[in-house]
Amino acid sequence: GLFDLKKNVELGTLVQHNGTVNALGFFGGSHCLSGGSDGRVCLWRTSDWECLSDIRAHKKAVLDLSIHCSGKLAVSIGSDNDLAVLDLTTAKAVAKKKIGKNPVQVLWNPTGDFFVILYDMKIVVFTQEGDQLRVIELEEKALSAAFVDEESILVGMDDKSMSCYHSKTGGHLWTKEAHENRVKGVATVQYRDEMLAASISTDGSVKLWRVNAESATFLAECNLAARLTCVAMNVVDAKGIDNIDTDLLSRM
């Protein structure tokens, strides 16, 4: 389904996948990438929502995907336990490799120097070409991750906390008790000279934080009275982080 969040109306439905759409990614406001249970990754132009390409990326369902900051490459992970490197300019999967069982999430760092794959109990760091650099072992089960800066990774944990790790050294930077239930999702967005993070819990709680490699500072909270499964962030008509309240949360 396609929705206009400013007008709070449904615009229509995009039909291309044969099955559930499991992952979405945007490159600026111009293009969208979707990954489905049919193993395909589709590239959409957002001005008219035409499907520009349809890539057979995996033999089984696509679990997650992430677009490089150049907009020319993407990576995806699937339930076939494969990593696929996608050339979006030619609409082809240019590389594939086995990555181990049960990957959870894949994401490029903000500058596109490397990407990471999140598993239940570890983070694996890869080069642009898909070669493994290092493994960061986690003490608790991880559910979601987002970059705080070029090297620091925020992780939402099953034990109700958020933790931050350094992707190059593998070091643990900090842990913060975040929710009364497990932290199902985390997301970050740059606003002016600071990084904001949102965390969600399965009890419907949404919290807003100011985060960096040293700490996390709580800003606001609201409860949506729903079972939340994922979160994304974008800054729209924000009033400024010094005056953040639950109204900003309602517009994320």
Short mmCIF file of C-alpha atoms in Angstrom, two decimals:
data_model
loop_
_atom_site.label_atom_id
_atom_site.label_comp_id
_atom_site.label_asym_id
_atom_site.label_seq_id
_atom_site.Cartn_x
_atom_site.Cartn_y
_atom_site.Cartn_z
CA GLY A 1 0.00 0.00 0.00
CA LEU A 2 1.09 3.58 -0.72
CA PHE A 3 0.19 6.30 1.77
CA ASP A 4 0.49 10.10 2.00
CA LEU A 5 1.40 10.65 5.66
CA LYS A 6 0.91 14.43 5.52
CA LYS A 7 -2.68 14.06 4.30
CA ASN A 8 -3.22 10.75 6.11
CA VAL A 9 -4.73 9.10 3.03
CA GLU A 10 -4.06 5.94 1.03
CA LEU A 11 -2.88 6.67 -2.52
CA GLY A 12 -3.07 3.19 -3.96
CA THR A 13 -1.35 -0.18 -4.21
CA LEU A 14 1.84 -1.21 -6.02
CA VAL A 15 1.67 -4.70 -7.51
CA GLN A 16 4.87 -6.40 -8.63
CA HIS A 17 5.86 -9.05 -6.08
CA ASN A 18 4.29 -12.48 -5.86
CA GLY A 19 3.92 -12.61 -2.10
CA THR A 20 4.72 -10.55 0.97
CA VAL A 21 6.96 -7.47 0.80
CA ASN A 22 9.47 -7.99 3.63
CA ALA A 23 11.82 -5.04 3.20
CA LEU A 24 11.82 -1.47 1.86
CA GLY A 25 14.62 1.04 1.35
CA PHE A 26 14.65 4.58 -0.04
CA PHE A 27 17.36 6.50 -1.87
CA GLY A 28 16.59 10.12 -1.09
CA GLY A 29 13.12 10.93 -2.36
CA SER A 30 13.65 9.65 -5.89
CA HIS A 31 13.73 5.86 -5.71
CA CYS A 32 12.50 2.97 -3.56
CA LEU A 33 13.76 -0.60 -3.34
CA SER A 34 11.49 -3.45 -2.24
CA GLY A 35 12.32 -7.04 -1.35
CA GLY A 36 9.73 -9.81 -1.25
CA SER A 37 9.06 -13.36 -0.17
CA ASP A 38 9.41 -14.33 -3.85
CA GLY A 39 13.17 -13.64 -3.64
CA ARG A 40 12.96 -10.60 -5.93
CA VAL A 41 14.18 -7.05 -5.41
CA CYS A 42 12.31 -4.32 -7.32
CA LEU A 43 13.45 -0.76 -8.01
CA TRP A 44 10.71 1.90 -8.13
CA ARG A 45 10.77 5.51 -9.31
CA THR A 46 8.82 7.51 -6.74
CA SER A 47 7.72 10.33 -9.07
CA ASP A 48 5.27 8.03 -10.87
CA TRP A 49 5.86 4.71 -9.03
CA GLU A 50 6.94 2.88 -12.16
CA CYS A 51 8.88 -0.34 -11.54
CA LEU A 52 12.21 0.26 -13.29
CA SER A 53 13.78 -3.15 -12.65
CA ASP A 54 12.97 -6.54 -11.18
CA ILE A 55 16.00 -8.49 -9.93
CA ARG A 56 15.95 -12.17 -8.99
CA ALA A 57 18.21 -11.80 -5.96
CA HIS A 58 17.50 -14.91 -3.85
CA LYS A 59 16.18 -18.44 -4.20
CA LYS A 60 14.01 -17.88 -1.13
CA ALA A 61 12.53 -14.84 0.61
CA VAL A 62 14.37 -11.54 0.87
CA LEU A 63 14.74 -10.72 4.58
CA ASP A 64 16.31 -7.25 4.40
CA LEU A 65 18.12 -4.87 2.07
CA SER A 66 20.17 -1.68 2.21
CA ILE A 67 21.07 0.89 -0.46
CA HIS A 68 24.60 2.31 -0.81
CA CYS A 69 24.90 6.08 -0.36
CA SER A 70 25.82 6.41 -4.07
CA GLY A 71 22.49 4.89 -5.10
CA LYS A 72 24.28 2.56 -7.50
CA LEU A 73 24.64 -0.52 -5.28
CA ALA A 74 22.53 -2.39 -2.77
CA VAL A 75 22.97 -5.47 -0.63
CA SER A 76 20.28 -7.94 0.40
CA ILE A 77 20.06 -10.97 2.67
CA GLY A 78 17.66 -13.87 2.23
CA SER A 79 16.25 -16.89 4.00
CA ASP A 80 18.43 -18.94 1.62
CA ASN A 81 21.28 -17.66 3.87
CA ASP A 82 22.81 -15.80 0.93
CA LEU A 83 24.17 -12.30 0.66
CA ALA A 84 23.52 -10.65 -2.71
CA VAL A 85 25.37 -7.58 -3.98
CA LEU A 86 23.12 -5.78 -6.48
CA ASP A 87 24.20 -3.37 -9.23
CA LEU A 88 21.20 -1.05 -9.53
CA THR A 89 22.51 0.56 -12.73
CA THR A 90 22.40 -2.76 -14.61
CA ALA A 91 19.65 -4.42 -12.53
CA LYS A 92 21.81 -7.49 -11.86
CA ALA A 93 23.04 -9.45 -8.86
CA VAL A 94 26.79 -9.12 -9.39
CA ALA A 95 27.90 -11.27 -6.44
CA LYS A 96 26.46 -13.84 -4.06
CA LYS A 97 27.90 -15.68 -1.10
CA LYS A 98 26.80 -17.84 1.80
CA ILE A 99 26.73 -15.94 5.09
CA GLY A 100 25.51 -18.42 7.69
CA LYS A 101 22.11 -19.16 9.15
CA ASN A 102 19.44 -16.74 10.32
CA PRO A 103 20.68 -13.25 9.38
CA VAL A 104 18.44 -10.53 10.83
CA GLN A 105 19.38 -7.24 9.17
CA VAL A 106 21.87 -5.73 6.71
CA LEU A 107 22.92 -2.08 6.58
CA TRP A 108 25.58 0.09 4.94
CA ASN A 109 27.47 2.55 7.08
CA PRO A 110 26.60 6.21 6.25
CA THR A 111 29.66 6.78 4.02
CA GLY A 112 29.33 3.46 2.17
CA ASP A 113 32.81 2.23 3.16
CA PHE A 114 31.48 -1.08 4.49
CA PHE A 115 28.29 -2.83 5.52
CA VAL A 116 27.29 -5.03 8.44
CA ILE A 117 24.99 -8.00 8.89
CA LEU A 118 23.22 -8.39 12.22
CA TYR A 119 22.61 -11.86 13.65
CA ASP A 120 20.99 -12.87 16.95
CA MET A 121 24.28 -12.89 18.85
CA LYS A 122 26.82 -11.15 16.60
CA ILE A 123 27.53 -8.38 14.10
CA VAL A 124 29.63 -9.26 11.06
CA VAL A 125 31.45 -6.44 9.23
CA PHE A 126 32.06 -6.72 5.46
CA THR A 127 33.98 -4.75 2.84
CA GLN A 128 32.18 -3.12 -0.09
CA GLU A 129 32.95 -6.23 -2.13
CA GLY A 130 31.44 -8.59 0.45
CA ASP A 131 34.61 -9.89 2.09
CA GLN A 132 34.38 -10.45 5.85
CA LEU A 133 36.44 -8.07 7.98
CA ARG A 134 35.58 -8.92 11.58
CA VAL A 135 32.98 -10.41 13.92
CA ILE A 136 31.61 -8.55 16.96
CA GLU A 137 30.21 -10.96 19.52
CA LEU A 138 27.14 -9.77 21.48
CA GLU A 139 26.28 -10.64 25.07
CA GLU A 140 22.51 -10.48 24.53
CA LYS A 141 20.15 -11.35 21.68
CA ALA A 142 19.92 -8.54 19.11
CA LEU A 143 16.71 -7.57 17.28
CA SER A 144 17.56 -4.44 15.30
CA ALA A 145 20.44 -2.07 14.50
CA ALA A 146 21.16 1.41 13.11
CA PHE A 147 24.30 3.50 12.65
CA VAL A 148 24.91 6.38 15.07
CA ASP A 149 27.85 7.72 13.04
CA GLU A 150 30.26 6.36 10.44
CA GLU A 151 31.62 3.70 12.81
CA SER A 152 29.26 3.29 15.79
CA ILE A 153 26.30 0.89 15.67
CA LEU A 154 23.23 1.13 17.89
CA VAL A 155 21.62 -2.25 18.65
CA GLY A 156 18.17 -2.92 20.13
CA MET A 157 18.29 -5.92 22.48
CA ASP A 158 15.92 -8.62 23.63
CA ASP A 159 16.79 -7.81 27.28
CA LYS A 160 15.01 -4.37 27.03
CA SER A 161 18.24 -2.41 26.52
CA MET A 162 20.07 -0.57 23.74
CA SER A 163 23.80 -1.04 23.26
CA CYS A 164 26.36 0.72 21.09
CA TYR A 165 29.40 -0.94 19.47
CA HIS A 166 32.40 0.28 17.48
CA SER A 167 32.45 -1.41 14.08
CA LYS A 168 36.22 -1.15 13.55
CA THR A 169 37.51 -2.16 16.98
CA GLY A 170 34.55 -4.35 17.95
CA GLY A 171 34.49 -2.61 21.32
CA HIS A 172 31.38 -2.15 23.45
CA LEU A 173 30.77 1.60 23.91
CA TRP A 174 27.72 1.79 26.19
CA THR A 175 24.44 0.15 27.22
CA LYS A 176 21.22 1.92 28.20
CA GLU A 177 18.07 0.47 29.76
CA ALA A 178 15.47 1.55 27.22
CA HIS A 179 12.05 -0.15 27.63
CA GLU A 180 10.00 -2.35 29.92
CA ASN A 181 9.86 -5.00 27.19
CA ARG A 182 12.26 -6.05 24.43
CA VAL A 183 13.51 -3.38 22.04
CA LYS A 184 11.97 -4.58 18.78
CA GLY A 185 13.37 -1.85 16.55
CA VAL A 186 15.76 1.12 16.45
CA ALA A 187 16.27 3.82 13.82
CA THR A 188 18.41 6.95 13.56
CA VAL A 189 18.29 10.23 11.63
CA GLN A 190 20.63 13.21 11.46
CA TYR A 191 19.01 16.49 12.53
CA ARG A 192 21.19 19.60 12.32
CA ASP A 193 24.43 18.69 14.12
CA GLU A 194 23.02 15.89 16.28
CA MET A 195 21.79 12.34 15.82
CA LEU A 196 18.29 11.37 16.91
CA ALA A 197 17.24 7.77 17.54
CA ALA A 198 13.84 6.14 17.92
CA SER A 199 13.34 2.88 19.74
CA ILE A 200 10.17 0.78 19.85
CA SER A 201 8.97 -2.04 22.04
CA THR A 202 6.38 -4.74 21.45
CA ASP A 203 4.14 -3.16 24.12
CA GLY A 204 3.56 -0.14 21.82
CA SER A 205 6.08 2.19 23.45
CA VAL A 206 8.01 4.62 21.21
CA LYS A 207 10.93 6.59 22.65
CA LEU A 208 13.04 9.35 21.18
CA TRP A 209 16.72 9.75 22.11
CA ARG A 210 19.70 11.97 21.42
CA VAL A 211 22.56 9.55 20.73
CA ASN A 212 26.28 9.51 19.99
CA ALA A 213 29.23 7.17 20.53
CA GLU A 214 29.42 8.14 24.22
CA SER A 215 25.83 7.97 25.46
CA ALA A 216 22.08 8.15 24.85
CA THR A 217 19.87 10.87 26.32
CA PHE A 218 16.11 10.31 26.64
CA LEU A 219 13.95 13.03 25.04
CA ALA A 220 10.32 11.92 24.74
CA GLU A 221 7.93 8.97 24.79
CA CYS A 222 4.48 7.99 23.59
CA ASN A 223 2.50 4.76 23.45
CA LEU A 224 0.68 3.77 20.28
CA ALA A 225 -1.36 0.98 21.91
CA ALA A 226 -0.30 -1.48 19.21
CA ARG A 227 2.12 -4.36 18.76
CA LEU A 228 5.01 -2.62 17.00
CA THR A 229 7.32 -4.54 14.66
CA CYS A 230 9.53 -1.94 12.96
CA VAL A 231 10.39 1.78 12.94
CA ALA A 232 11.75 4.32 10.44
CA MET A 233 12.64 7.99 10.89
CA ASN A 234 12.52 11.16 8.83
CA VAL A 235 12.72 14.80 9.89
CA VAL A 236 9.60 16.70 8.74
CA ASP A 237 8.73 20.16 10.07
CA ALA A 238 10.65 19.50 13.28
CA LYS A 239 10.51 22.28 15.88
CA GLY A 240 14.05 21.73 17.11
CA ILE A 241 15.50 19.17 19.45
CA ASP A 242 15.48 21.55 22.42
CA ASN A 243 11.66 21.59 22.28
CA ILE A 244 10.93 17.97 21.36
CA ASP A 245 7.67 16.59 22.69
CA THR A 246 5.30 13.73 21.85
CA ASP A 247 3.92 15.75 18.92
CA LEU A 248 7.21 15.18 17.10
CA LEU A 249 6.95 11.48 17.88
CA SER A 250 3.51 11.37 16.28
CA ARG A 251 4.97 12.78 13.06
CA MET A 252 7.95 10.43 12.69
#
